[in-house]
PDB file of N, CA and C in Angstrom:
ATOM      1  N   UNK J   1       0.842  -1.178   0.000  1.00 83.00           N
ATOM      2  CA  UNK J   1       0.000   0.000   0.000  1.00 83.00           C
ATOM      3  C   UNK J   1       0.885   1.239   0.000  1.00 83.00           C
ATOM      4  N   UNK J   2       0.664   2.110  -0.936  1.00 96.00           N
ATOM      5  CA  UNK J   2       1.384   3.382  -1.004  1.00 96.00           C
ATOM      6  C   UNK J   2       0.514   4.473  -0.412  1.00 96.00           C
ATOM      7  N   UNK J   3       1.083   5.254   0.485  1.00 98.00           N
ATOM      8  CA  UNK J   3       0.376   6.340   1.148  1.00 98.00           C
ATOM      9  C   UNK J   3       0.765   7.661   0.500  1.00 98.00           C
ATOM     10  N   UNK J   4      -0.235   8.343  -0.033  1.00 98.00           N
ATOM     11  CA  UNK J   4      -0.003   9.570  -0.795  1.00 98.00           C
ATOM     12  C   UNK J   4      -0.881  10.682  -0.241  1.00 98.00           C
ATOM     13  N   UNK J   5      -0.331  11.882  -0.159  1.00 98.00           N
ATOM     14  CA  UNK J   5      -1.084  13.061   0.260  1.00 98.00           C
ATOM     15  C   UNK J   5      -1.058  14.083  -0.874  1.00 98.00           C
ATOM     16  N   UNK J   6      -1.977  15.026  -0.823  1.00 98.00           N
ATOM     17  CA  UNK J   6      -2.096  16.026  -1.886  1.00 98.00           C
ATOM     18  C   UNK J   6      -2.060  17.422  -1.293  1.00 98.00           C
ATOM     19  N   UNK J   7      -1.184  18.266  -1.834  1.00 98.00           N
ATOM     20  CA  UNK J   7      -1.153  19.689  -1.507  1.00 98.00           C
ATOM     21  C   UNK J   7      -1.805  20.432  -2.664  1.00 98.00           C
ATOM     22  N   UNK J   8      -2.905  21.097  -2.381  1.00 97.00           N
ATOM     23  CA  UNK J   8      -3.624  21.841  -3.411  1.00 97.00           C
ATOM     24  C   UNK J   8      -4.850  21.074  -3.860  1.00 97.00           C
ATOM     25  N   UNK J   9      -6.020  21.608  -3.548  1.00 96.00           N
ATOM     26  CA  UNK J   9      -7.265  20.901  -3.878  1.00 96.00           C
ATOM     27  C   UNK J   9      -8.153  21.732  -4.802  1.00 96.00           C
ATOM     28  N   UNK J  10      -7.509  22.459  -5.694  1.00 94.00           N
ATOM     29  CA  UNK J  10      -8.261  23.148  -6.744  1.00 94.00           C
ATOM     30  C   UNK J  10      -8.686  22.142  -7.795  1.00 94.00           C
ATOM     31  N   UNK J  11      -8.966  22.605  -8.999  1.00 94.00           N
ATOM     32  CA  UNK J  11      -9.464  21.711 -10.054  1.00 94.00           C
ATOM     33  C   UNK J  11      -8.557  20.517 -10.309  1.00 94.00           C
ATOM     34  N   UNK J  12      -7.276  20.758 -10.550  1.00 96.00           N
ATOM     35  CA  UNK J  12      -6.386  19.645 -10.887  1.00 96.00           C
ATOM     36  C   UNK J  12      -6.103  18.782  -9.662  1.00 96.00           C
ATOM     37  N   UNK J  13      -6.041  19.388  -8.487  1.00 97.00           N
ATOM     38  CA  UNK J  13      -5.862  18.611  -7.267  1.00 97.00           C
ATOM     39  C   UNK J  13      -7.012  17.641  -7.045  1.00 97.00           C
ATOM     40  N   UNK J  14      -8.221  18.088  -7.343  1.00 96.00           N
ATOM     41  CA  UNK J  14      -9.389  17.208  -7.216  1.00 96.00           C
ATOM     42  C   UNK J  14      -9.339  16.076  -8.239  1.00 96.00           C
ATOM     43  N   UNK J  15      -8.855  16.367  -9.437  1.00 97.00           N
ATOM     44  CA  UNK J  15      -8.715  15.314 -10.453  1.00 97.00           C
ATOM     45  C   UNK J  15      -7.742  14.250  -9.949  1.00 97.00           C
ATOM     46  N   UNK J  16      -6.598  14.690  -9.442  1.00 97.00           N
ATOM     47  CA  UNK J  16      -5.614  13.739  -8.911  1.00 97.00           C
ATOM     48  C   UNK J  16      -6.196  12.960  -7.732  1.00 97.00           C
ATOM     49  N   UNK J  17      -6.931  13.632  -6.879  1.00 97.00           N
ATOM     50  CA  UNK J  17      -7.528  12.975  -5.726  1.00 97.00           C
ATOM     51  C   UNK J  17      -8.483  11.867  -6.162  1.00 97.00           C
ATOM     52  N   UNK J  18      -9.361  12.187  -7.080  1.00 96.00           N
ATOM     53  CA  UNK J  18     -10.295  11.181  -7.583  1.00 96.00           C
ATOM     54  C   UNK J  18      -9.585  10.005  -8.225  1.00 96.00           C
ATOM     55  N   UNK J  19      -8.559  10.300  -9.013  1.00 97.00           N
ATOM     56  CA  UNK J  19      -7.801   9.223  -9.667  1.00 97.00           C
ATOM     57  C   UNK J  19      -7.073   8.350  -8.648  1.00 97.00           C
ATOM     58  N   UNK J  20      -6.437   8.960  -7.674  1.00 97.00           N
ATOM     59  CA  UNK J  20      -5.701   8.187  -6.670  1.00 97.00           C
ATOM     60  C   UNK J  20      -6.637   7.324  -5.828  1.00 97.00           C
ATOM     61  N   UNK J  21      -7.803   7.855  -5.507  1.00 96.00           N
ATOM     62  CA  UNK J  21      -8.760   7.078  -4.720  1.00 96.00           C
ATOM     63  C   UNK J  21      -9.267   5.848  -5.473  1.00 96.00           C
ATOM     64  N   UNK J  22      -9.190   5.892  -6.793  1.00 96.00           N
ATOM     65  CA  UNK J  22      -9.685   4.762  -7.593  1.00 96.00           C
ATOM     66  C   UNK J  22      -8.625   3.671  -7.800  1.00 96.00           C
ATOM     67  N   UNK J  23      -7.397   3.938  -7.409  1.00 96.00           N
ATOM     68  CA  UNK J  23      -6.310   2.983  -7.637  1.00 96.00           C
ATOM     69  C   UNK J  23      -6.194   1.979  -6.497  1.00 96.00           C
ATOM     70  N   UNK J  24      -6.154   0.706  -6.848  1.00 95.00           N
ATOM     71  CA  UNK J  24      -5.916  -0.346  -5.868  1.00 95.00           C
ATOM     72  C   UNK J  24      -4.445  -0.252  -5.436  1.00 95.00           C
ATOM     73  N   UNK J  25      -4.201  -0.390  -4.158  1.00 95.00           N
ATOM     74  CA  UNK J  25      -2.833  -0.320  -3.657  1.00 95.00           C
ATOM     75  C   UNK J  25      -2.384   1.087  -3.318  1.00 95.00           C
ATOM     76  N   UNK J  26      -3.297   2.028  -3.390  1.00 96.00           N
ATOM     77  CA  UNK J  26      -2.976   3.429  -3.117  1.00 96.00           C
ATOM     78  C   UNK J  26      -3.942   3.942  -2.048  1.00 96.00           C
ATOM     79  N   UNK J  27      -3.408   4.628  -1.053  1.00 97.00           N
ATOM     80  CA  UNK J  27      -4.244   5.214  -0.011  1.00 97.00           C
ATOM     81  C   UNK J  27      -3.920   6.694   0.087  1.00 97.00           C
ATOM     82  N   UNK J  28      -4.935   7.528  -0.016  1.00 97.00           N
ATOM     83  CA  UNK J  28      -4.755   8.969   0.148  1.00 97.00           C
ATOM     84  C   UNK J  28      -4.852   9.253   1.643  1.00 97.00           C
ATOM     85  N   UNK J  29      -3.727   9.672   2.228  1.00 96.00           N
ATOM     86  CA  UNK J  29      -3.694   9.907   3.666  1.00 96.00           C
ATOM     87  C   UNK J  29      -4.317  11.231   4.047  1.00 96.00           C
ATOM     88  N   UNK J  30      -4.399  12.162   3.108  1.00 96.00           N
ATOM     89  CA  UNK J  30      -5.016  13.443   3.400  1.00 96.00           C
ATOM     90  C   UNK J  30      -4.664  14.494   2.382  1.00 96.00           C
ATOM     91  N   UNK J  31      -5.237  15.677   2.618  1.00 98.00           N
ATOM     92  CA  UNK J  31      -5.071  16.790   1.689  1.00 98.00           C
ATOM     93  C   UNK J  31      -4.810  18.074   2.471  1.00 98.00           C
ATOM     94  N   UNK J  32      -4.179  19.020   1.782  1.00 98.00           N
ATOM     95  CA  UNK J  32      -3.951  20.352   2.344  1.00 98.00           C
ATOM     96  C   UNK J  32      -4.285  21.387   1.288  1.00 98.00           C
ATOM     97  N   UNK J  33      -4.879  22.481   1.722  1.00 97.00           N
ATOM     98  CA  UNK J  33      -5.109  23.634   0.856  1.00 97.00           C
ATOM     99  C   UNK J  33      -5.086  24.877   1.735  1.00 97.00           C
ATOM    100  N   UNK J  34      -4.672  26.002   1.167  1.00 96.00           N
ATOM    101  CA  UNK J  34      -4.617  27.239   1.943  1.00 96.00           C
ATOM    102  C   UNK J  34      -5.997  27.856   2.147  1.00 96.00           C
ATOM    103  N   UNK J  35      -6.968  27.460   1.333  1.00 96.00           N
ATOM    104  CA  UNK J  35      -8.329  27.992   1.456  1.00 96.00           C
ATOM    105  C   UNK J  35      -9.157  27.027   2.317  1.00 96.00           C
ATOM    106  N   UNK J  36      -9.497  27.415   3.551  1.00 95.00           N
ATOM    107  CA  UNK J  36     -10.213  26.500   4.434  1.00 95.00           C
ATOM    108  C   UNK J  36     -11.589  26.086   3.917  1.00 95.00           C
ATOM    109  N   UNK J  37     -12.254  26.941   3.162  1.00 95.00           N
ATOM    110  CA  UNK J  37     -13.569  26.585   2.614  1.00 95.00           C
ATOM    111  C   UNK J  37     -13.443  25.462   1.591  1.00 95.00           C
ATOM    112  N   UNK J  38     -12.462  25.586   0.697  1.00 95.00           N
ATOM    113  CA  UNK J  38     -12.236  24.545  -0.310  1.00 95.00           C
ATOM    114  C   UNK J  38     -11.787  23.261   0.367  1.00 95.00           C
ATOM    115  N   UNK J  39     -10.884  23.377   1.324  1.00 95.00           N
ATOM    116  CA  UNK J  39     -10.380  22.209   2.036  1.00 95.00           C
ATOM    117  C   UNK J  39     -11.521  21.471   2.738  1.00 95.00           C
ATOM    118  N   UNK J  40     -12.393  22.200   3.396  1.00 95.00           N
ATOM    119  CA  UNK J  40     -13.524  21.581   4.084  1.00 95.00           C
ATOM    120  C   UNK J  40     -14.447  20.877   3.096  1.00 95.00           C
ATOM    121  N   UNK J  41     -14.732  21.518   1.977  1.00 95.00           N
ATOM    122  CA  UNK J  41     -15.609  20.909   0.972  1.00 95.00           C
ATOM    123  C   UNK J  41     -15.005  19.622   0.404  1.00 95.00           C
ATOM    124  N   UNK J  42     -13.717  19.649   0.116  1.00 96.00           N
ATOM    125  CA  UNK J  42     -13.045  18.470  -0.450  1.00 96.00           C
ATOM    126  C   UNK J  42     -12.995  17.324   0.556  1.00 96.00           C
ATOM    127  N   UNK J  43     -12.695  17.636   1.803  1.00 95.00           N
ATOM    128  CA  UNK J  43     -12.618  16.561   2.799  1.00 95.00           C
ATOM    129  C   UNK J  43     -13.986  15.920   3.024  1.00 95.00           C
ATOM    130  N   UNK J  44     -15.046  16.708   2.956  1.00 95.00           N
ATOM    131  CA  UNK J  44     -16.385  16.136   3.092  1.00 95.00           C
ATOM    132  C   UNK J  44     -16.784  15.338   1.855  1.00 95.00           C
ATOM    133  N   UNK J  45     -16.495  15.884   0.675  1.00 95.00           N
ATOM    134  CA  UNK J  45     -16.871  15.220  -0.578  1.00 95.00           C
ATOM    135  C   UNK J  45     -16.163  13.881  -0.749  1.00 95.00           C
ATOM    136  N   UNK J  46     -14.876  13.838  -0.435  1.00 95.00           N
ATOM    137  CA  UNK J  46     -14.082  12.643  -0.691  1.00 95.00           C
ATOM    138  C   UNK J  46     -13.799  11.809   0.562  1.00 95.00           C
ATOM    139  N   UNK J  47     -14.256  12.273   1.709  1.00 96.00           N
ATOM    140  CA  UNK J  47     -14.033  11.569   2.982  1.00 96.00           C
ATOM    141  C   UNK J  47     -12.547  11.302   3.231  1.00 96.00           C
ATOM    142  N   UNK J  48     -11.748  12.353   3.123  1.00 96.00           N
ATOM    143  CA  UNK J  48     -10.316  12.253   3.402  1.00 96.00           C
ATOM    144  C   UNK J  48      -9.961  13.219   4.525  1.00 96.00           C
ATOM    145  N   UNK J  49      -8.852  12.953   5.148  1.00 96.00           N
ATOM    146  CA  UNK J  49      -8.354  13.786   6.234  1.00 96.00           C
ATOM    147  C   UNK J  49      -7.788  15.088   5.679  1.00 96.00           C
ATOM    148  N   UNK J  50      -7.934  16.165   6.460  1.00 97.00           N
ATOM    149  CA  UNK J  50      -7.316  17.430   6.062  1.00 97.00           C
ATOM    150  C   UNK J  50      -6.185  17.757   7.029  1.00 97.00           C
ATOM    151  N   UNK J  51      -5.214  18.490   6.521  1.00 96.00           N
ATOM    152  CA  UNK J  51      -4.089  18.945   7.323  1.00 96.00           C
ATOM    153  C   UNK J  51      -4.155  20.460   7.448  1.00 96.00           C
ATOM    154  N   UNK J  52      -3.761  20.983   8.606  1.00 90.00           N
ATOM    155  CA  UNK J  52      -3.810  22.424   8.833  1.00 90.00           C
ATOM    156  C   UNK J  52      -2.642  23.143   8.162  1.00 90.00           C
ATOM    157  N   UNK J  53      -1.598  22.392   7.813  1.00 96.00           N
ATOM    158  CA  UNK J  53      -0.456  22.991   7.114  1.00 96.00           C
ATOM    159  C   UNK J  53       0.228  21.918   6.285  1.00 96.00           C
ATOM    160  N   UNK J  54       0.975  22.351   5.275  1.00 97.00           N
ATOM    161  CA  UNK J  54       1.703  21.370   4.472  1.00 97.00           C
ATOM    162  C   UNK J  54       2.842  20.764   5.287  1.00 97.00           C
ATOM    163  N   UNK J  55       3.341  21.516   6.281  1.00 97.00           N
ATOM    164  CA  UNK J  55       4.393  20.979   7.132  1.00 97.00           C
ATOM    165  C   UNK J  55       3.875  19.779   7.931  1.00 97.00           C
ATOM    166  N   UNK J  56       2.656  19.890   8.461  1.00 96.00           N
ATOM    167  CA  UNK J  56       2.064  18.759   9.185  1.00 96.00           C
ATOM    168  C   UNK J  56       1.831  17.576   8.254  1.00 96.00           C
ATOM    169  N   UNK J  57       1.426  17.861   7.048  1.00 97.00           N
ATOM    170  CA  UNK J  57       1.205  16.808   6.057  1.00 97.00           C
ATOM    171  C   UNK J  57       2.492  16.021   5.839  1.00 97.00           C
ATOM    172  N   UNK J  58       3.619  16.711   5.695  1.00 97.00           N
ATOM    173  CA  UNK J  58       4.895  16.034   5.449  1.00 97.00           C
ATOM    174  C   UNK J  58       5.385  15.231   6.642  1.00 97.00           C
ATOM    175  N   UNK J  59       4.901  15.541   7.838  1.00 96.00           N
ATOM    176  CA  UNK J  59       5.313  14.827   9.047  1.00 96.00           C
ATOM    177  C   UNK J  59       4.525  13.538   9.270  1.00 96.00           C
ATOM    178  N   UNK J  60       3.534  13.278   8.432  1.00 94.00           N
ATOM    179  CA  UNK J  60       2.683  12.099   8.595  1.00 94.00           C
ATOM    180  C   UNK J  60       3.532  10.822   8.523  1.00 94.00           C
ATOM    181  N   UNK J  61       3.528  10.008   9.586  1.00 94.00           N
ATOM    182  CA  UNK J  61       4.293   8.757   9.553  1.00 94.00           C
ATOM    183  C   UNK J  61       3.781   7.839   8.438  1.00 94.00           C
ATOM    184  N   UNK J  62       4.692   7.226   7.739  1.00 95.00           N
ATOM    185  CA  UNK J  62       4.315   6.283   6.688  1.00 95.00           C
ATOM    186  C   UNK J  62       3.947   6.921   5.363  1.00 95.00           C
ATOM    187  N   UNK J  63       4.025   8.235   5.266  1.00 98.00           N
ATOM    188  CA  UNK J  63       3.720   8.913   4.006  1.00 98.00           C
ATOM    189  C   UNK J  63       4.814   8.608   2.996  1.00 98.00           C
ATOM    190  N   UNK J  64       4.415   8.106   1.826  1.00 98.00           N
ATOM    191  CA  UNK J  64       5.380   7.750   0.790  1.00 98.00           C
ATOM    192  C   UNK J  64       5.605   8.867  -0.224  1.00 98.00           C
ATOM    193  N   UNK J  65       4.530   9.559  -0.591  1.00 98.00           N
ATOM    194  CA  UNK J  65       4.637  10.520  -1.686  1.00 98.00           C
ATOM    195  C   UNK J  65       3.646  11.663  -1.509  1.00 98.00           C
ATOM    196  N   UNK J  66       3.959  12.762  -2.197  1.00 98.00           N
ATOM    197  CA  UNK J  66       3.112  13.951  -2.159  1.00 98.00           C
ATOM    198  C   UNK J  66       2.852  14.422  -3.584  1.00 98.00           C
ATOM    199  N   UNK J  67       1.594  14.690  -3.871  1.00 98.00           N
ATOM    200  CA  UNK J  67       1.219  15.335  -5.127  1.00 98.00           C
ATOM    201  C   UNK J  67       1.147  16.823  -4.832  1.00 98.00           C
ATOM    202  N   UNK J  68       1.870  17.614  -5.602  1.00 98.00           N
ATOM    203  CA  UNK J  68       1.854  19.059  -5.420  1.00 98.00           C
ATOM    204  C   UNK J  68       1.094  19.674  -6.587  1.00 98.00           C
ATOM    205  N   UNK J  69      -0.100  20.166  -6.267  1.00 98.00           N
ATOM    206  CA  UNK J  69      -0.991  20.752  -7.267  1.00 98.00           C
ATOM    207  C   UNK J  69      -1.376  22.158  -6.829  1.00 98.00           C
ATOM    208  N   UNK J  70      -0.384  22.898  -6.412  1.00 97.00           N
ATOM    209  CA  UNK J  70      -0.556  24.267  -5.939  1.00 97.00           C
ATOM    210  C   UNK J  70      -0.080  25.229  -7.031  1.00 97.00           C
ATOM    211  N   UNK J  71      -0.264  26.536  -6.823  1.00 97.00           N
ATOM    212  CA  UNK J  71       0.281  27.484  -7.805  1.00 97.00           C
ATOM    213  C   UNK J  71       1.799  27.323  -7.937  1.00 97.00           C
ATOM    214  N   UNK J  72       2.307  27.532  -9.129  1.00 97.00           N
ATOM    215  CA  UNK J  72       3.730  27.308  -9.426  1.00 97.00           C
ATOM    216  C   UNK J  72       4.662  28.119  -8.532  1.00 97.00           C
ATOM    217  N   UNK J  73       4.201  29.247  -8.031  1.00 97.00           N
ATOM    218  CA  UNK J  73       5.055  30.067  -7.158  1.00 97.00           C
ATOM    219  C   UNK J  73       5.397  29.362  -5.860  1.00 97.00           C
ATOM    220  N   UNK J  74       4.635  28.343  -5.487  1.00 97.00           N
ATOM    221  CA  UNK J  74       4.905  27.617  -4.244  1.00 97.00           C
ATOM    222  C   UNK J  74       5.637  26.300  -4.477  1.00 97.00           C
ATOM    223  N   UNK J  75       5.855  25.922  -5.713  1.00 98.00           N
ATOM    224  CA  UNK J  75       6.424  24.609  -6.009  1.00 98.00           C
ATOM    225  C   UNK J  75       7.815  24.417  -5.428  1.00 98.00           C
ATOM    226  N   UNK J  76       8.662  25.417  -5.506  1.00 98.00           N
ATOM    227  CA  UNK J  76      10.030  25.264  -5.004  1.00 98.00           C
ATOM    228  C   UNK J  76      10.030  24.921  -3.521  1.00 98.00           C
ATOM    229  N   UNK J  77       9.337  25.703  -2.735  1.00 98.00           N
ATOM    230  CA  UNK J  77       9.321  25.471  -1.293  1.00 98.00           C
ATOM    231  C   UNK J  77       8.738  24.103  -0.948  1.00 98.00           C
ATOM    232  N   UNK J  78       7.609  23.770  -1.552  1.00 98.00           N
ATOM    233  CA  UNK J  78       6.944  22.501  -1.245  1.00 98.00           C
ATOM    234  C   UNK J  78       7.753  21.301  -1.727  1.00 98.00           C
ATOM    235  N   UNK J  79       8.247  21.365  -2.956  1.00 98.00           N
ATOM    236  CA  UNK J  79       9.031  20.245  -3.500  1.00 98.00           C
ATOM    237  C   UNK J  79      10.288  20.010  -2.688  1.00 98.00           C
ATOM    238  N   UNK J  80      11.024  21.065  -2.414  1.00 98.00           N
ATOM    239  CA  UNK J  80      12.282  20.917  -1.678  1.00 98.00           C
ATOM    240  C   UNK J  80      12.040  20.382  -0.271  1.00 98.00           C
ATOM    241  N   UNK J  81      10.992  20.851   0.394  1.00 98.00           N
ATOM    242  CA  UNK J  81      10.674  20.365   1.740  1.00 98.00           C
ATOM    243  C   UNK J  81      10.259  18.895   1.700  1.00 98.00           C
ATOM    244  N   UNK J  82       9.433  18.516   0.732  1.00 98.00           N
ATOM    245  CA  UNK J  82       8.979  17.128   0.621  1.00 98.00           C
ATOM    246  C   UNK J  82      10.158  16.207   0.313  1.00 98.00           C
ATOM    247  N   UNK J  83      11.013  16.627  -0.585  1.00 98.00           N
ATOM    248  CA  UNK J  83      12.184  15.814  -0.927  1.00 98.00           C
ATOM    249  C   UNK J  83      13.129  15.684   0.269  1.00 98.00           C
ATOM    250  N   UNK J  84      13.338  16.768   0.996  1.00 97.00           N
ATOM    251  CA  UNK J  84      14.198  16.726   2.186  1.00 97.00           C
ATOM    252  C   UNK J  84      13.616  15.815   3.260  1.00 97.00           C
ATOM    253  N   UNK J  85      12.286  15.692   3.281  1.00 97.00           N
ATOM    254  CA  UNK J  85      11.612  14.813   4.247  1.00 97.00           C
ATOM    255  C   UNK J  85      11.612  13.353   3.783  1.00 97.00           C
ATOM    256  N   UNK J  86      12.223  13.096   2.625  1.00 96.00           N
ATOM    257  CA  UNK J  86      12.315  11.727   2.127  1.00 96.00           C
ATOM    258  C   UNK J  86      11.070  11.243   1.410  1.00 96.00           C
ATOM    259  N   UNK J  87      10.246  12.164   0.955  1.00 97.00           N
ATOM    260  CA  UNK J  87       9.016  11.802   0.247  1.00 97.00           C
ATOM    261  C   UNK J  87       9.240  11.855  -1.252  1.00 97.00           C
ATOM    262  N   UNK J  88       8.583  10.975  -1.985  1.00 97.00           N
ATOM    263  CA  UNK J  88       8.557  11.078  -3.434  1.00 97.00           C
ATOM    264  C   UNK J  88       7.629  12.235  -3.772  1.00 97.00           C
ATOM    265  N   UNK J  89       7.878  12.869  -4.920  1.00 98.00           N
ATOM    266  CA  UNK J  89       7.093  14.044  -5.291  1.00 98.00           C
ATOM    267  C   UNK J  89       6.588  13.919  -6.716  1.00 98.00           C
ATOM    268  N   UNK J  90       5.311  14.207  -6.885  1.00 98.00           N
ATOM    269  CA  UNK J  90       4.712  14.397  -8.208  1.00 98.00           C
ATOM    270  C   UNK J  90       4.263  15.845  -8.210  1.00 98.00           C
ATOM    271  N   UNK J  91       4.866  16.645  -9.095  1.00 98.00           N
ATOM    272  CA  UNK J  91       4.529  18.066  -9.135  1.00 98.00           C
ATOM    273  C   UNK J  91       3.861  18.405 -10.459  1.00 98.00           C
ATOM    274  N   UNK J  92       2.783  19.149 -10.355  1.00 96.00           N
ATOM    275  CA  UNK J  92       2.062  19.589 -11.543  1.00 96.00           C
ATOM    276  C   UNK J  92       2.927  20.569 -12.329  1.00 96.00           C
ATOM    277  N   UNK J  93       2.653  20.657 -13.609  1.00 96.00           N
ATOM    278  CA  UNK J  93       3.376  21.609 -14.445  1.00 96.00           C
ATOM    279  C   UNK J  93       2.833  23.008 -14.221  1.00 96.00           C
ATOM    280  N   UNK J  94       3.645  23.991 -14.420  1.00 97.00           N
ATOM    281  CA  UNK J  94       5.079  23.902 -14.687  1.00 97.00           C
ATOM    282  C   UNK J  94       5.838  23.522 -13.422  1.00 97.00           C
ATOM    283  N   UNK J  95       7.035  22.976 -13.596  1.00 97.00           N
ATOM    284  CA  UNK J  95       7.850  22.604 -12.456  1.00 97.00           C
ATOM    285  C   UNK J  95       8.003  23.781 -11.504  1.00 97.00           C
ATOM    286  N   UNK J  96       8.272  24.937 -12.049  1.00 97.00           N
ATOM    287  CA  UNK J  96       8.399  26.170 -11.265  1.00 97.00           C
ATOM    288  C   UNK J  96       8.187  27.335 -12.215  1.00 97.00           C
ATOM    289  N   UNK J  97       8.123  28.536 -11.659  1.00 95.00           N
ATOM    290  CA  UNK J  97       7.903  29.679 -12.542  1.00 95.00           C
ATOM    291  C   UNK J  97       9.175  30.453 -12.860  1.00 95.00           C
ATOM    292  N   UNK J  98      10.318  29.995 -12.348  1.00 97.00           N
ATOM    293  CA  UNK J  98      11.597  30.594 -12.734  1.00 97.00           C
ATOM    294  C   UNK J  98      12.620  29.485 -12.962  1.00 97.00           C
ATOM    295  N   UNK J  99      13.610  29.780 -13.749  1.00 97.00           N
ATOM    296  CA  UNK J  99      14.684  28.823 -13.997  1.00 97.00           C
ATOM    297  C   UNK J  99      15.421  28.503 -12.696  1.00 97.00           C
ATOM    298  N   UNK J 100      15.667  29.522 -11.884  1.00 98.00           N
ATOM    299  CA  UNK J 100      16.373  29.314 -10.623  1.00 98.00           C
ATOM    300  C   UNK J 100      15.612  28.348  -9.713  1.00 98.00           C
ATOM    301  N   UNK J 101      14.299  28.523  -9.622  1.00 98.00           N
ATOM    302  CA  UNK J 101      13.498  27.624  -8.797  1.00 98.00           C
ATOM    303  C   UNK J 101      13.531  26.202  -9.355  1.00 98.00           C
ATOM    304  N   UNK J 102      13.473  26.079 -10.664  1.00 97.00           N
ATOM    305  CA  UNK J 102      13.521  24.757 -11.295  1.00 97.00           C
ATOM    306  C   UNK J 102      14.852  24.069 -11.012  1.00 97.00           C
ATOM    307  N   UNK J 103      15.935  24.801 -11.108  1.00 98.00           N
ATOM    308  CA  UNK J 103      17.256  24.248 -10.823  1.00 98.00           C
ATOM    309  C   UNK J 103      17.342  23.792  -9.364  1.00 98.00           C
ATOM    310  N   UNK J 104      16.783  24.574  -8.472  1.00 98.00           N
ATOM    311  CA  UNK J 104      16.795  24.212  -7.050  1.00 98.00           C
ATOM    312  C   UNK J 104      16.004  22.927  -6.784  1.00 98.00           C
ATOM    313  N   UNK J 105      14.862  22.764  -7.453  1.00 98.00           N
ATOM    314  CA  UNK J 105      14.057  21.552  -7.291  1.00 98.00           C
ATOM    315  C   UNK J 105      14.811  20.334  -7.820  1.00 98.00           C
ATOM    316  N   UNK J 106      15.429  20.466  -8.987  1.00 98.00           N
ATOM    317  CA  UNK J 106      16.182  19.356  -9.567  1.00 98.00           C
ATOM    318  C   UNK J 106      17.363  18.997  -8.661  1.00 98.00           C
ATOM    319  N   UNK J 107      18.023  19.994  -8.120  1.00 98.00           N
ATOM    320  CA  UNK J 107      19.140  19.757  -7.204  1.00 98.00           C
ATOM    321  C   UNK J 107      18.661  19.038  -5.941  1.00 98.00           C
ATOM    322  N   UNK J 108      17.541  19.486  -5.399  1.00 98.00           N
ATOM    323  CA  UNK J 108      16.982  18.835  -4.189  1.00 98.00           C
ATOM    324  C   UNK J 108      16.627  17.387  -4.481  1.00 98.00           C
ATOM    325  N   UNK J 109      16.131  17.125  -5.672  1.00 97.00           N
ATOM    326  CA  UNK J 109      15.787  15.763  -6.056  1.00 97.00           C
ATOM    327  C   UNK J 109      17.041  14.894  -6.131  1.00 97.00           C
ATOM    328  N   UNK J 110      18.088  15.439  -6.704  1.00 97.00           N
ATOM    329  CA  UNK J 110      19.329  14.683  -6.839  1.00 97.00           C
ATOM    330  C   UNK J 110      19.969  14.388  -5.479  1.00 97.00           C
ATOM    331  N   UNK J 111      19.721  15.245  -4.505  1.00 95.00           N
ATOM    332  CA  UNK J 111      20.333  15.098  -3.180  1.00 95.00           C
ATOM    333  C   UNK J 111      19.378  14.528  -2.145  1.00 95.00           C
ATOM    334  N   UNK J 112      18.200  14.095  -2.570  1.00 94.00           N
ATOM    335  CA  UNK J 112      17.188  13.600  -1.618  1.00 94.00           C
ATOM    336  C   UNK J 112      17.625  12.293  -0.983  1.00 94.00           C
ATOM    337  N   UNK J 113      17.215  12.098   0.271  1.00 89.00           N
ATOM    338  CA  UNK J 113      17.561  10.842   0.969  1.00 89.00           C
ATOM    339  C   UNK J 113      16.915   9.629   0.330  1.00 89.00           C
TER     340      UNK J 113
END
């Protein structure tokens, strides 16, 4: 069983959530979003746990991977933190909104535990 969490529950985050919930061998441990109204609606609709912060989400014991479906301006911080925490990362396009941020994410991936 692979345990996966999702950061960002907008349109594409919901698509990923629905797809992951349909996969055998995959368990969605929870979701995070900065908008509490959207987060509440998604957790009720899909019956998944919500996290009060992405930092708490990354601390979840047994978490294998994180889907990052947030605005591109947040990708660097989220990807680098998830990789440093030893989590696999699936990040929505674009990887980042600057070349420097993209280079930092690739570097963090290469140096991940």
